[in-house]
Coordinates of C-alpha atoms in Angstrom, one line a residue:
Chain M
M269 CA 63.0 19.6 -8.3
K270 CA 60.7 16.8 -7.5
A271 CA 58.4 19.1 -5.4
N272 CA 58.3 21.5 -8.3
S273 CA 57.4 18.9 -10.8
F274 CA 54.7 17.6 -8.5
F275 CA 53.4 21.2 -8.1
D276 CA 53.3 21.6 -11.9
A277 CA 51.6 18.3 -12.4
W278 CA 49.0 19.1 -9.8
N279 CA 48.3 22.5 -11.3
G280 CA 48.3 21.1 -14.8
F281 CA 45.8 18.5 -13.8
F282 CA 43.4 20.6 -11.8
F283 CA 43.9 24.1 -13.1
A284 CA 45.1 24.1 -16.7
E285 CA 42.2 25.5 -18.6
Q286 CA 40.5 23.3 -21.1
S287 CA 37.3 23.2 -23.1
P288 CA 34.2 22.7 -20.9
T289 CA 32.5 20.7 -23.7
P290 CA 33.0 17.2 -22.1
L291 CA 31.7 18.6 -18.8
A292 CA 28.7 20.0 -20.7
L293 CA 28.0 16.7 -22.3
F294 CA 28.3 15.0 -18.9
R295 CA 25.8 17.6 -17.5
I296 CA 23.3 16.7 -20.2
A297 CA 23.8 12.9 -19.6
Y298 CA 23.6 13.5 -15.9
G299 CA 20.4 15.5 -16.2
M300 CA 18.8 12.8 -18.4
A301 CA 19.9 10.1 -15.9
V302 CA 18.2 12.0 -13.1
I303 CA 15.1 12.5 -15.2
A304 CA 15.0 8.8 -16.1
T305 CA 15.4 7.8 -12.4
L306 CA 12.5 10.1 -11.4
F307 CA 10.4 8.7 -14.2
L308 CA 11.0 5.1 -13.0
L309 CA 10.2 6.2 -9.4
H310 CA 7.1 8.1 -10.4
A311 CA 4.4 5.4 -9.8
D312 CA 5.8 4.7 -6.3
W313 CA 6.7 8.2 -5.3
I314 CA 4.2 8.4 -2.5
A315 CA 4.8 4.8 -1.5
W316 CA 8.5 5.5 -0.9
Y317 CA 8.5 9.1 0.2
G318 CA 5.0 10.0 1.4
P319 CA 4.0 10.5 5.0
N320 CA 2.6 7.0 5.1
A321 CA 5.4 5.4 3.1
W322 CA 6.8 1.9 3.5
V323 CA 9.2 3.4 6.0
R324 CA 8.2 6.5 7.9
L325 CA 10.5 9.5 8.2
S326 CA 10.7 9.1 12.0
T327 CA 11.8 5.5 11.6
I328 CA 14.6 6.5 9.1
R329 CA 15.7 9.2 11.5
T330 CA 15.9 6.6 14.3
M331 CA 17.8 4.2 12.1
E332 CA 20.1 6.8 10.6
P333 CA 20.5 9.6 13.2
G334 CA 22.3 12.8 12.9
P335 CA 21.7 16.0 10.9
R336 CA 21.3 15.4 7.2
L337 CA 20.5 17.5 4.1
N338 CA 16.9 16.3 3.7
L339 CA 14.2 18.6 2.5
F340 CA 11.5 16.1 3.7
T341 CA 12.3 17.2 7.2
I342 CA 11.4 20.8 6.3
I343 CA 8.3 20.4 4.1
P344 CA 4.9 19.7 5.7
Q345 CA 4.2 16.0 5.9
S346 CA 1.5 15.6 3.3
D347 CA 1.1 13.8 -0.1
S348 CA 0.7 17.1 -1.9
W349 CA 3.9 18.6 -0.6
V350 CA 5.8 15.4 -1.4
R351 CA 4.4 15.6 -5.0
I352 CA 5.4 19.3 -5.3
L353 CA 8.9 18.3 -4.4
F354 CA 8.9 15.7 -7.1
W355 CA 7.8 18.2 -9.7
V356 CA 10.3 20.8 -8.6
F357 CA 13.0 18.2 -8.8
L358 CA 11.9 17.1 -12.2
I359 CA 11.6 20.6 -13.7
S360 CA 15.0 21.4 -12.1
A361 CA 16.6 18.3 -13.7
V362 CA 15.2 19.3 -17.1
C363 CA 16.6 22.8 -16.7
L364 CA 19.9 21.4 -15.7
A365 CA 20.0 19.1 -18.8
C366 CA 19.2 22.1 -20.9
G367 CA 21.7 24.3 -19.1
L368 CA 19.2 26.9 -18.0
F369 CA 20.2 28.7 -14.8
T370 CA 22.7 25.8 -14.5
R371 CA 24.3 26.7 -11.2
V372 CA 21.0 27.2 -9.4
N373 CA 19.5 24.1 -10.9
S374 CA 22.6 22.0 -10.1
I375 CA 22.2 23.0 -6.5
I376 CA 18.4 22.3 -6.5
V377 CA 18.9 18.9 -8.2
F378 CA 21.6 17.9 -5.7
A379 CA 19.5 19.0 -2.7
C380 CA 16.5 17.1 -4.0
L381 CA 18.5 14.0 -4.9
A382 CA 20.3 14.0 -1.5
S383 CA 16.9 14.4 0.1
I384 CA 15.1 11.5 -1.6
Q385 CA 18.1 9.3 -0.9
Q386 CA 18.3 10.4 2.8
R387 CA 14.6 9.9 3.1
N388 CA 14.8 6.3 2.0
L389 CA 18.3 4.9 2.1
L390 CA 17.1 1.3 1.9
I391 CA 16.3 1.2 -1.8
L392 CA 19.5 2.6 -3.3
H393 CA 22.0 1.0 -5.6
G394 CA 25.5 2.1 -6.6
G395 CA 24.1 4.2 -9.5
D396 CA 22.1 6.3 -7.1
T397 CA 25.1 6.9 -4.9
F398 CA 27.2 7.8 -7.9
L399 CA 24.6 10.3 -9.1
R400 CA 24.6 11.9 -5.6
V401 CA 28.3 12.2 -5.1
T402 CA 29.0 13.4 -8.6
G403 CA 26.1 15.9 -8.3
F404 CA 27.9 17.3 -5.3
F405 CA 30.9 18.2 -7.4
L406 CA 28.8 19.2 -10.4
M407 CA 27.6 22.1 -8.3
F408 CA 31.1 23.6 -8.3
A409 CA 31.8 22.9 -12.0
P410 CA 31.3 25.4 -14.9
A411 CA 28.6 23.0 -16.2
G412 CA 26.8 25.7 -18.1
A413 CA 29.9 27.0 -19.9
A414 CA 29.0 25.1 -23.1
L415 CA 26.0 23.6 -24.9
S416 CA 23.6 25.4 -22.7
V417 CA 20.8 28.0 -22.7
D418 CA 22.9 30.0 -20.2
R419 CA 25.6 30.4 -22.9
L420 CA 23.0 31.6 -25.4
I421 CA 21.8 34.1 -22.9
R422 CA 25.4 35.3 -22.2
I423 CA 26.0 35.6 -25.9
W424 CA 22.8 37.6 -26.3
R425 CA 23.8 39.9 -23.5
G426 CA 27.2 40.4 -25.2
E427 CA 29.1 38.8 -22.3
E428 CA 30.5 36.1 -24.4
G429 CA 31.5 35.6 -28.0
A430 CA 30.9 32.7 -30.3
E431 CA 33.9 30.7 -29.2
I432 CA 33.5 28.5 -26.1
Q433 CA 35.8 29.8 -23.4
P434 CA 38.2 27.3 -21.7
R435 CA 37.7 26.7 -18.0
R436 CA 39.6 25.3 -15.1
P437 CA 38.6 21.6 -14.7
W438 CA 39.2 21.0 -11.0
A439 CA 35.6 20.0 -10.3
Q440 CA 35.5 17.8 -13.3
R441 CA 38.6 16.1 -12.1
M442 CA 36.8 15.3 -8.8
I443 CA 34.0 13.6 -10.7
Q444 CA 36.6 11.6 -12.7
F445 CA 38.3 10.7 -9.4
E446 CA 34.9 9.5 -8.1
L447 CA 34.5 7.3 -11.1
A448 CA 38.0 5.8 -10.8
L449 CA 37.4 5.3 -7.1
L450 CA 34.1 3.5 -7.7
Y451 CA 36.0 0.8 -9.7
F452 CA 39.0 0.7 -7.4
A453 CA 37.0 0.4 -4.2
G454 CA 34.9 -2.2 -5.9
F455 CA 38.0 -4.2 -6.8
C456 CA 39.4 -3.9 -3.2
S457 CA 36.1 -5.0 -1.7
K458 CA 35.8 -8.0 -4.1
I459 CA 39.3 -9.4 -3.5
E460 CA 38.3 -9.7 0.1
G461 CA 35.7 -12.2 -0.9
G462 CA 36.7 -15.8 -1.6
S463 CA 34.2 -16.4 -4.4
W464 CA 35.7 -13.6 -6.6
V465 CA 39.2 -14.9 -6.2
Q466 CA 38.1 -18.5 -6.8
G467 CA 36.2 -17.4 -9.8
T468 CA 32.7 -18.6 -8.7
A469 CA 31.1 -15.2 -7.9
L470 CA 29.3 -14.8 -11.2
Y471 CA 27.8 -18.2 -10.9
Y472 CA 25.8 -16.9 -7.9
V473 CA 25.2 -13.5 -9.4
Y474 CA 23.6 -15.0 -12.6
H475 CA 21.5 -17.5 -10.6
L476 CA 19.8 -14.8 -8.5
D477 CA 16.3 -15.0 -9.9
E478 CA 15.4 -11.4 -9.2
L479 CA 18.3 -9.9 -11.0
Q480 CA 17.9 -11.7 -14.3
R481 CA 16.9 -9.8 -17.3
F482 CA 17.4 -11.0 -20.9
P483 CA 18.3 -14.6 -21.6
I484 CA 22.0 -15.5 -21.4
P485 CA 23.4 -18.1 -23.8
P486 CA 24.1 -21.5 -22.1
W487 CA 27.8 -21.6 -23.0
F488 CA 28.3 -18.6 -20.6
F489 CA 27.5 -20.9 -17.7
R490 CA 30.3 -23.3 -18.4
P491 CA 32.6 -23.3 -15.3
A492 CA 35.7 -22.2 -17.2
I493 CA 33.8 -19.3 -18.9
L494 CA 32.2 -18.1 -15.6
R495 CA 35.6 -18.3 -13.9
L496 CA 37.2 -16.2 -16.7
A497 CA 34.4 -13.7 -16.6
T498 CA 34.7 -13.4 -12.8
W499 CA 38.4 -12.7 -13.0
F500 CA 37.9 -10.4 -16.0
A501 CA 35.6 -8.3 -13.8
L502 CA 38.3 -8.0 -11.2
V503 CA 41.0 -7.1 -13.7
F504 CA 38.7 -4.6 -15.4
E505 CA 37.7 -2.9 -12.1
F506 CA 41.4 -2.6 -11.1
S507 CA 42.3 -1.2 -14.5
M508 CA 39.5 1.4 -14.5
G509 CA 40.5 2.5 -11.1
V510 CA 44.3 2.8 -11.7
L511 CA 45.3 2.4 -15.3
I512 CA 42.6 4.8 -16.6
W513 CA 44.9 7.7 -15.6
I514 CA 47.5 6.5 -18.2
K515 CA 46.7 8.4 -21.4
E516 CA 47.8 5.6 -23.7
L517 CA 45.5 3.1 -22.1
R518 CA 42.5 5.4 -21.5
Y519 CA 40.5 4.9 -24.8
P520 CA 40.9 1.1 -24.9
L521 CA 39.8 0.9 -21.3
L522 CA 36.8 3.2 -22.0
A523 CA 35.8 1.1 -25.0
L524 CA 36.1 -2.0 -22.8
G525 CA 34.1 -0.3 -20.1
V526 CA 31.2 0.6 -22.5
L527 CA 31.0 -3.1 -23.6
F528 CA 31.3 -4.3 -20.0
H529 CA 28.4 -2.0 -18.8
L530 CA 26.2 -2.7 -21.8
S531 CA 26.6 -6.5 -21.2
L532 CA 25.5 -5.9 -17.6
E533 CA 22.6 -3.8 -18.8
Y534 CA 21.5 -6.7 -21.0
S535 CA 21.9 -9.4 -18.4
L536 CA 21.1 -7.9 -15.0
N537 CA 18.1 -5.9 -13.9
I538 CA 19.6 -3.0 -12.1
P539 CA 17.8 0.0 -13.6
M540 CA 19.9 3.0 -14.6
F541 CA 23.1 1.8 -12.8
Q542 CA 25.0 1.3 -16.0
W543 CA 23.9 4.5 -17.6
D544 CA 24.6 6.5 -14.4
V545 CA 28.2 5.3 -14.6
L546 CA 28.7 5.5 -18.3
A547 CA 27.6 9.1 -18.3
A548 CA 30.8 10.0 -16.5
Y549 CA 33.0 8.3 -19.2
I550 CA 32.7 11.3 -21.4
L551 CA 34.8 13.3 -18.9
F552 CA 37.8 11.2 -19.7
V553 CA 37.6 12.1 -23.4
D554 CA 40.2 14.7 -24.4
P555 CA 38.3 17.8 -25.7
V556 CA 40.6 17.9 -28.8
D557 CA 39.6 14.3 -29.6
L558 CA 36.0 15.2 -28.9
T559 CA 36.2 18.1 -31.4
R560 CA 37.8 15.8 -34.0
F561 CA 35.1 13.2 -33.5
W562 CA 32.4 15.8 -33.8
N563 CA 33.9 17.2 -36.9
R564 CA 33.7 13.7 -38.5
I565 CA 30.0 13.4 -37.5
R566 CA 29.5 16.9 -38.8
T567 CA 31.0 16.1 -42.2
R568 CA 28.8 13.1 -42.5
A569 CA 25.7 14.9 -41.3
N570 CA 26.3 17.8 -43.7
R571 CA 25.7 15.4 -46.7
H572 CA 22.2 14.9 -45.5
L573 CA 21.2 18.2 -44.1
G574 CA 21.0 20.1 -47.4
Q575 CA 22.7 23.1 -48.8
R576 CA 24.5 25.5 -46.5
V577 CA 22.9 28.9 -45.9
N578 CA 24.8 32.2 -45.9
V579 CA 24.0 34.6 -43.2
I580 CA 24.9 38.2 -43.8
Y581 CA 25.1 40.7 -40.9
D582 CA 26.5 44.1 -40.1
G583 CA 29.3 43.5 -37.7
A584 CA 29.3 47.2 -36.7
S585 CA 25.9 46.7 -35.1
E586 CA 26.2 45.1 -31.7
R587 CA 22.8 43.6 -31.8
R588 CA 23.4 42.0 -35.3
L589 CA 26.7 40.6 -34.1
R590 CA 25.2 39.0 -31.0
T591 CA 22.4 37.4 -33.1
A592 CA 25.0 36.1 -35.5
N593 CA 27.0 34.7 -32.5
M594 CA 23.9 33.0 -31.1
L595 CA 23.3 31.4 -34.4
R596 CA 26.9 30.3 -34.5
A597 CA 26.4 28.6 -31.1
I598 CA 23.2 26.9 -32.1
D599 CA 24.5 25.7 -35.5
I600 CA 26.3 22.7 -34.1
F601 CA 26.5 21.0 -37.5
G602 CA 28.0 24.0 -39.2
Q603 CA 25.2 24.5 -41.7
L604 CA 25.5 28.2 -41.7
S605 CA 28.3 30.4 -43.0
F606 CA 28.6 34.0 -41.9
A607 CA 29.6 37.1 -43.7
D608 CA 30.2 40.4 -42.1
L609 CA 29.3 43.3 -44.4
R610 CA 32.3 45.2 -43.2
D611 CA 34.5 42.5 -44.7
S612 CA 35.3 43.6 -48.3
R613 CA 35.6 39.9 -49.3
A614 CA 31.9 39.3 -48.5
P615 CA 30.7 37.9 -51.8
F616 CA 27.1 39.1 -51.6
D617 CA 25.4 41.9 -53.3
A618 CA 24.1 43.6 -50.2
T619 CA 24.8 46.9 -48.6
R620 CA 25.0 47.9 -44.9
Q621 CA 21.8 49.7 -45.4
D622 CA 20.1 46.4 -46.3
A623 CA 21.4 44.7 -43.2
Q624 CA 20.8 47.6 -40.9
D625 CA 17.7 46.3 -39.2
E626 CA 18.0 42.6 -39.5
L627 CA 20.1 39.6 -40.7
L628 CA 20.0 38.8 -44.3
V629 CA 20.0 35.2 -45.6
A630 CA 21.5 34.5 -49.0
T631 CA 19.8 31.6 -50.7
N632 CA 19.7 30.4 -54.3
S633 CA 16.5 32.4 -54.9
G634 CA 18.1 35.6 -53.6
L635 CA 18.3 37.5 -50.4
R636 CA 15.8 36.8 -47.7
R637 CA 15.0 38.7 -44.6
G638 CA 12.7 38.6 -41.6
R639 CA 10.4 35.7 -41.3
E640 CA 11.5 34.2 -44.6
G641 CA 15.1 34.4 -43.6
L642 CA 14.3 32.7 -40.3
C643 CA 12.5 29.9 -42.1
A644 CA 15.6 29.4 -44.3
I645 CA 17.9 29.2 -41.3
A646 CA 15.6 27.1 -39.1
G647 CA 15.2 24.6 -42.0
V648 CA 18.9 23.7 -42.1
V649 CA 19.9 24.0 -38.4
P650 CA 18.7 20.8 -36.5
L651 CA 18.4 22.5 -33.2
L652 CA 15.9 25.0 -34.8
W653 CA 13.8 22.4 -36.5
P654 CA 11.0 22.7 -33.9
L655 CA 10.9 26.4 -34.8
A656 CA 10.9 25.5 -38.5
I657 CA 7.8 23.3 -37.9
L658 CA 6.0 26.0 -36.0
L659 CA 6.8 28.6 -38.7
R660 CA 5.5 26.1 -41.4
I661 CA 2.3 25.4 -39.4
Q662 CA 1.8 29.2 -39.0
Q663 CA 2.4 29.7 -42.7
L664 CA -0.2 27.1 -43.6
W665 CA -2.9 28.3 -41.2
A666 CA -2.4 32.1 -41.5
P667 CA -4.4 32.4 -44.8
R668 CA -7.2 30.3 -43.4
I669 CA -7.4 32.3 -40.2
A670 CA -7.3 35.5 -42.2
A671 CA -10.1 34.2 -44.5
S672 CA -12.3 33.0 -41.6
S673 CA -11.9 36.3 -39.8
K674 CA -12.8 38.2 -43.0
A675 CA -15.9 36.0 -43.5
G676 CA -16.9 36.6 -39.8
Chain J
M244 CA 69.8 33.4 -3.7
S245 CA 67.0 31.8 -1.7
K246 CA 64.3 33.9 -3.4
A247 CA 65.0 32.7 -7.0
P248 CA 63.4 29.2 -6.7
H249 CA 60.4 30.7 -5.0
S250 CA 59.7 33.3 -7.7
D251 CA 60.2 30.5 -10.3
K252 CA 57.6 28.5 -8.5
V253 CA 55.2 31.3 -8.4
K254 CA 55.7 32.0 -12.1
S255 CA 55.2 28.4 -13.0
S256 CA 52.0 28.2 -11.1
Q257 CA 50.6 31.4 -12.5
Q258 CA 50.8 30.1 -16.0
Y259 CA 47.9 27.8 -15.1
F260 CA 45.7 30.3 -13.4
P261 CA 46.3 33.8 -14.7
G262 CA 44.1 36.3 -12.9
M263 CA 43.0 33.8 -10.2
K264 CA 43.1 35.3 -6.8
N265 CA 45.5 33.7 -4.3
W266 CA 42.9 33.1 -1.7
K267 CA 40.7 31.4 -4.2
Y268 CA 43.5 29.2 -5.4
I269 CA 44.4 28.2 -1.8
A270 CA 40.7 27.6 -0.9
I271 CA 40.2 25.3 -3.9
N272 CA 43.3 23.4 -3.1
I273 CA 42.3 22.8 0.5
F274 CA 38.9 21.7 -0.8
L275 CA 40.5 19.3 -3.3
I276 CA 43.0 17.8 -0.9
F277 CA 40.5 17.4 1.9
H278 CA 37.9 15.7 -0.3
I279 CA 40.4 13.4 -2.0
L280 CA 41.8 12.2 1.3
A281 CA 38.4 12.0 3.0
I282 CA 36.6 10.2 0.3
S283 CA 39.5 7.7 -0.2
T284 CA 39.7 6.9 3.5
W285 CA 35.9 6.6 3.7
C286 CA 35.4 4.1 1.0
L287 CA 38.5 2.1 0.6
P288 CA 38.4 -1.1 2.7
M289 CA 41.2 -0.3 5.1
T290 CA 41.2 -1.1 8.8
N291 CA 44.2 0.7 10.3
P292 CA 43.5 3.0 13.3
F293 CA 44.4 6.2 11.4
V294 CA 41.9 5.5 8.7
Q295 CA 39.3 4.8 11.4
V296 CA 40.0 8.1 13.1
C297 CA 39.7 9.9 9.8
R298 CA 36.4 8.3 9.0
F299 CA 35.1 9.2 12.5
A300 CA 36.2 12.8 12.0
V301 CA 34.6 13.3 8.6
R302 CA 31.5 11.3 9.3
P303 CA 29.2 14.3 10.4
Y304 CA 30.2 16.2 7.2
F305 CA 29.7 13.2 4.9
V306 CA 26.4 12.2 6.5
W307 CA 25.1 15.8 6.2
T308 CA 26.2 16.4 2.6
G309 CA 25.4 13.0 1.3
L310 CA 29.1 12.3 0.4
F311 CA 29.0 9.0 2.2
Q312 CA 29.5 6.2 -0.3
S313 CA 30.4 2.5 -0.5
W314 CA 31.2 0.6 -3.7
D315 CA 30.6 -3.0 -2.7
M316 CA 28.2 -4.3 -5.3
F317 CA 28.2 -8.1 -5.1
S318 CA 31.1 -8.0 -2.8
P319 CA 32.9 -9.2 -0.8
Q320 CA 30.5 -12.1 -1.6
P321 CA 27.5 -12.0 -3.8
E322 CA 24.2 -13.2 -2.3
T323 CA 23.8 -17.0 -2.4
T324 CA 20.1 -17.2 -1.8
N325 CA 17.0 -16.4 -3.7
A326 CA 14.7 -14.8 -1.0
Y327 CA 11.2 -13.6 -1.2
L328 CA 8.9 -11.8 1.2
E329 CA 5.2 -12.2 1.7
A330 CA 2.7 -10.9 4.2
I331 CA -0.1 -13.0 5.6
V332 CA -3.1 -10.9 6.5
L333 CA -5.5 -12.1 9.2
Y334 CA -8.9 -10.5 9.1
Q335 CA -11.5 -9.9 11.8
D336 CA -13.7 -12.6 10.4
G337 CA -11.0 -15.2 10.6
S338 CA -10.2 -15.3 6.9
T339 CA -6.6 -14.9 5.6
K340 CA -5.0 -13.4 2.6
I341 CA -1.4 -13.7 1.3
W342 CA 0.1 -10.5 -0.2
S343 CA 3.4 -10.9 -2.0
F344 CA 6.0 -8.1 -2.5
P345 CA 6.6 -7.6 -6.2
R346 CA 8.8 -10.4 -7.4
M347 CA 11.1 -9.4 -10.2
D348 CA 11.2 -12.9 -11.8
L349 CA 7.4 -12.9 -12.0
L350 CA 7.0 -9.4 -13.6
S351 CA 7.2 -8.3 -17.2
L352 CA 10.5 -6.8 -18.4
N353 CA 9.0 -3.3 -18.3
E354 CA 7.5 -3.8 -14.8
R355 CA 10.7 -5.2 -13.3
Y356 CA 12.6 -2.1 -14.5
H357 CA 10.1 0.1 -12.7
K358 CA 9.7 -2.0 -9.6
E359 CA 13.3 -3.0 -9.0
R360 CA 13.5 -0.9 -5.8
Y361 CA 11.2 -3.5 -4.1
R362 CA 13.9 -6.2 -4.7
K363 CA 16.4 -4.0 -2.9
F364 CA 14.0 -3.2 -0.2
V365 CA 13.1 -6.9 0.4
E366 CA 16.9 -7.6 0.6
V367 CA 17.2 -5.0 3.3
L368 CA 14.1 -6.1 5.2
L369 CA 15.3 -9.7 5.4
D370 CA 18.4 -8.7 7.2
G371 CA 17.7 -9.1 11.0
K372 CA 19.8 -5.9 11.6
N373 CA 17.0 -3.9 10.2
S374 CA 14.2 -5.2 12.4
V375 CA 13.3 -1.6 13.3
L376 CA 11.7 -1.4 9.9
W377 CA 9.3 -4.3 10.3
P378 CA 6.5 -2.5 12.2
D379 CA 6.3 0.2 9.5
V380 CA 6.2 -2.4 6.7
A381 CA 3.5 -4.4 8.4
R382 CA 1.5 -1.2 9.0
H383 CA 1.9 -0.2 5.3
V384 CA 0.7 -3.6 4.2
A385 CA -2.4 -3.2 6.4
R386 CA -3.1 0.1 4.8
L387 CA -2.9 -1.1 1.2
P388 CA -6.0 -0.9 -1.0
G389 CA -7.8 -4.2 -1.0
I390 CA -6.5 -5.1 2.5
R391 CA -7.4 -2.1 4.5
D392 CA -11.2 -2.4 3.6
G393 CA -11.4 -5.9 5.1
D394 CA -10.5 -4.8 8.6
P395 CA -7.1 -6.6 9.0
Q396 CA -6.2 -7.6 12.5
K397 CA -2.8 -9.1 12.2
I398 CA 0.0 -9.0 9.7
L399 CA 2.6 -11.7 9.6
L400 CA 5.8 -11.2 7.6
L401 CA 6.9 -14.4 6.0
A402 CA 10.3 -15.0 4.4
R403 CA 10.8 -17.8 1.8
W404 CA 14.3 -18.6 0.6
S405 CA 16.3 -21.2 -1.3
T406 CA 20.0 -21.4 -1.4
I407 CA 22.0 -21.6 -4.7
V408 CA 24.1 -24.7 -4.6
Y409 CA 27.3 -24.4 -6.5
Q410 CA 27.9 -27.2 -9.0
D411 CA 31.4 -27.9 -10.4
D412 CA 29.9 -28.8 -13.8
G413 CA 28.1 -25.4 -14.0
T414 CA 24.6 -26.7 -13.8
F415 CA 22.2 -24.9 -11.5
T416 CA 20.7 -26.5 -8.4
R417 CA 18.8 -24.9 -5.6
S418 CA 18.0 -26.1 -2.2
P419 CA 14.2 -26.8 -1.4
L420 CA 12.3 -23.6 -0.5
D421 CA 12.4 -22.9 3.2
E422 CA 10.1 -20.4 5.0
N423 CA 9.8 -18.6 8.3
V424 CA 7.4 -16.1 9.8
F425 CA 9.8 -13.6 11.3
Y426 CA 7.5 -10.9 12.5
R427 CA 3.9 -10.5 13.8
Y428 CA 2.2 -7.2 14.0
D429 CA -1.1 -6.4 15.6
V430 CA -2.9 -3.7 13.6
K431 CA -3.9 -0.8 15.7
P432 CA -7.1 1.2 15.0
G433 CA -5.1 4.3 14.2
D434 CA -3.0 2.5 11.6
L435 CA -5.8 2.4 9.1
Q436 CA -6.8 6.1 9.3

């Protein structure tokens, strides 16, 4: 009986299908964290990783022997090749954040990330390590299943409908496990040190000149406050490692964690660490709650985004159906409503002949199609606003170009 | 009689993974169990012999993949000294120059966010266990623009530090700055090419 319930709990935890949206949001945050890390490293890229870097590759290999996943040992040792690696890494991270060829790019990003960390292990902080180990599990996760260009491509190819398909979260659970372990291992390590138990640890941390960032109010340095803050850090790390798995305590702990990390981001100069860790918080949010939260934002946003636009399509046409599904996927604020001409309840005065070749867009000024229809759609769907701007520019310049070519 | 619980078990597992091939399910479970156990034993501070054996066994895999990890920020004890690193450059003509590693407390907010890796690097360099790095660092200093052109002959690495003295009333006191030249490097002609 007990074995059975454990078996069920294990399967439920790792294999019960759920929406991949939290994972997709993590992928975006992860990609952005990697991009930001690269951006911060950019000026010193050659100084840290070039052939004549602060520490040479041969020295690192002497110091840390053994075979390692390190692309620097494969590429020719020249500044140009090291720079090429940087750009490949950056482009791949951008593609990962966008969800374009997600699986391939998650592998490239992990390989590059592991390589730069293996090339110079001496300049890493916990955030870098966290990016690396979570990047490993991200390679196995269906990270492109939602909010991705890959999904749009699948919809366009007719391999997927407008609804996001649930996926097995086992790889996501491993990333969650890593986050909980980060806190719990940190707690275990801290209680071995006397200053954490005595409550004096933060006194030293906040008097390290090189870690200071923004000014901290003087009252914080009162011994009683520092002691409480030190013990709070211990309690918090234990809770995030152990109690985070209890559903009822999860959201209060996540909220506390956000405040905790933001306060550290304010007070300590440890670039990206807090954001690297906070990115993984999203994985602890129940997809149902995430949908509820998003709907609330959507309702508020709809008030400011203008009137909804009705898109009419012929569902009998595979091509029109796919286009409509793509628009459904892009329309994250629900600004479009869709009507299938086969549906007798469709309230528009259009025939299937009208919508045979393209989508129709019903606006207050009547039915629009083609470029005009696209303009109407792009104007109300935020993800298509760049397209709306391009169309507008084209619209403004087209007559001038035509006139000048006529004059010529 | 004995088959009934087994078929129940299979049924209850299949509700979670319809259409999933058995071998795939087994492979994923092996992957999960292995990584959960291996990562836990790797990074939790436990000293019993079994854990040591496990760490030794998974070490090649962890080192290769980059799954090695330790979560010990400011622990078990936070640093209790403010330490800085400088390089004294001796030139052919007998003149000297002091080159300082970027010091976060002297940089602008924006610069210290970009240059923080130097703080970590200095922290590592000042640990005597990492003396293997010192020749590379001295050589790199000799190659820096502004130093290289003057034909440097010798690089001395100088540590300066001051200890944070804990005060019961919460006020901040630091010990006087101490200093020590901990490494001397003779620049070789090939270093500057």
